[in-house]
Amino acid sequence: MRDAVTSLIKNYDLNGRYFDRDAMEQLKSYFNSASARLAIAAVINANAASIVKASGVQLFEEVPELIRAGGNAYTTRRYSACLRDLDYYLRYASYALVAGDTDVLDERVLQGLRETYNSLAVSIGPTVRGVAIMKDLVKAKALESGISDLSSIDEPFDHICAELGEISL
Ligand code: CYC
């Protein structure tokens, strides 16, 4: 599992090179954004349950067939599996946000998910929509808490959506 710093080290060490200007710029931007990342992670930690719940409510409002008979979140078991999955995505997104790297998502969440979702016929489109809703809610909560630099929020959520999107092909 890698973070912004260990990823750079890995790449530069593979080539036996010292950090060049490009690497130093990347490191600077990571450290400069560190306090905003931590503040956003704190907002997620404090509001995780309500973010997941509100995202579920909005998702099922937008795609009501999910909770109708035959829908993928129909039956209490599937409904709660769906909210649990959203909670996984949010928690791992918060790790990736602090790490400044999406490797933890690939390694712990996305690997093998294609096979699982396909074999259980879990719909990818609405899952991606659920992740996007969570991203917007995190941004709103972060703004409410007075955090002005929201630039690091997109990366982990967009990564999950892109990878899941590919899975559906
Ligand atoms: C199921 N989601 C699953 C399963 C896994 C995951 C492994 C199958 C096993 C189980 O039911 O627990 C996902 N597990 C994960 C992830 C990790 C993990 C990501 C990494 C930490 O360990 N249904 C919908 C929505 C969507 C949804 C669109 C939620 C946004 O309608 C999800 N996932 C969903 C559902 C199931 C599921 C309904 C149960 C499917 C079934 O058993 O029929």
CSV table of C-alpha atoms and ligand atoms in Angstrom, one decimal, residues 59-60 66 72-73 77-79 81-86 88-89 91-92 108-109 113 116-117 120 122-123 126-127, ligand 1:
chain,number,residue,atom,x,y,z
A,59,LEU,CA,-29.8,7.3,-4.3
A,60,PHE,CA,-33.1,5.5,-3.7
A,66,LEU,CA,-33.6,-0.4,-6.7
A,72,ASN,CA,-31.0,-4.8,-6.4
A,73,ALA,CA,-31.4,-3.2,-3.0
A,77,ARG,CA,-30.4,-7.9,3.4
A,78,ARG,CA,-29.6,-6.3,0.1
A,79,TYR,CA,-30.6,-2.8,1.3
A,81,ALA,CA,-25.4,-4.5,1.9
A,82,CYS,CA,-25.8,-1.5,-0.2
A,83,LEU,CA,-25.4,1.0,2.7
A,84,ARG,CA,-22.5,-1.1,4.0
A,85,ASP,CA,-20.8,-0.9,0.6
A,86,LEU,CA,-21.3,2.9,0.5
A,88,TYR,CA,-16.7,1.0,2.7
A,89,TYR,CA,-16.3,3.4,-0.1
A,91,ARG,CA,-14.0,5.0,4.7
A,92,TYR,CA,-11.5,3.9,2.2
A,108,ARG,CA,-8.3,-3.1,-0.5
A,109,VAL,CA,-11.5,-2.3,-2.3
A,113,LEU,CA,-14.9,-6.3,-7.1
A,116,THR,CA,-18.2,-10.1,-7.1
A,117,TYR,CA,-20.6,-7.4,-8.5
A,120,LEU,CA,-24.4,-11.0,-7.7
A,122,VAL,CA,-25.2,-5.7,-8.4
A,123,SER,CA,-25.8,-2.7,-10.7
A,126,PRO,CA,-26.3,3.3,-9.4
A,127,THR,CA,-23.3,2.3,-7.3
B,1,CYC,C1,-22.8,-7.3,-2.0
B,1,CYC,N1,-20.7,-6.0,-1.9
B,1,CYC,C2,-21.4,-7.1,-1.9
B,1,CYC,C3,-20.5,-8.2,-1.6
B,1,CYC,C4,-19.2,-7.7,-1.5
B,1,CYC,C5,-19.4,-6.3,-1.6
B,1,CYC,C6,-17.9,-8.4,-1.3
B,1,CYC,C7,-20.8,-9.7,-1.6
B,1,CYC,C8,-20.8,-10.3,-0.2
B,1,CYC,C9,-21.7,-9.7,0.7
B,1,CYC,O1,-22.9,-9.6,0.4
B,1,CYC,O2,-21.3,-9.2,1.7
B,1,CYC,C10,-18.4,-5.2,-1.6
B,1,CYC,N2,-16.9,-6.1,0.2
B,1,CYC,C11,-17.3,-5.1,-0.8
B,1,CYC,C12,-16.3,-4.1,-0.8
B,1,CYC,C13,-15.3,-4.4,0.1
B,1,CYC,C14,-15.7,-5.7,0.7
B,1,CYC,C15,-16.4,-2.9,-1.6
B,1,CYC,C16,-14.1,-3.7,0.4
B,1,CYC,C17,-13.8,-3.3,1.8
B,1,CYC,O3,-15.0,-6.3,1.6
B,1,CYC,N3,-27.0,-2.6,-4.3
B,1,CYC,C18,-27.6,-1.6,-4.9
B,1,CYC,C19,-26.8,-0.4,-4.9
B,1,CYC,C20,-25.5,-0.8,-4.4
B,1,CYC,C21,-25.7,-2.3,-4.0
B,1,CYC,C22,-26.8,0.2,-6.3
B,1,CYC,C23,-25.0,0.1,-3.2
B,1,CYC,C24,-24.6,1.4,-3.7
B,1,CYC,O4,-28.8,-1.7,-5.4
B,1,CYC,C25,-24.8,-3.0,-3.4
B,1,CYC,N4,-23.5,-5.0,-2.7
B,1,CYC,C26,-24.7,-4.4,-3.0
B,1,CYC,C27,-25.7,-5.4,-2.7
B,1,CYC,C28,-25.1,-6.6,-2.4
B,1,CYC,C29,-23.7,-6.3,-2.3
B,1,CYC,C30,-27.2,-5.2,-2.8
B,1,CYC,C31,-25.8,-7.9,-2.1
B,1,CYC,C32,-26.1,-8.7,-3.3
B,1,CYC,C33,-26.7,-10.0,-3.1
B,1,CYC,O5,-26.2,-10.7,-2.2
B,1,CYC,O6,-27.6,-10.3,-3.8
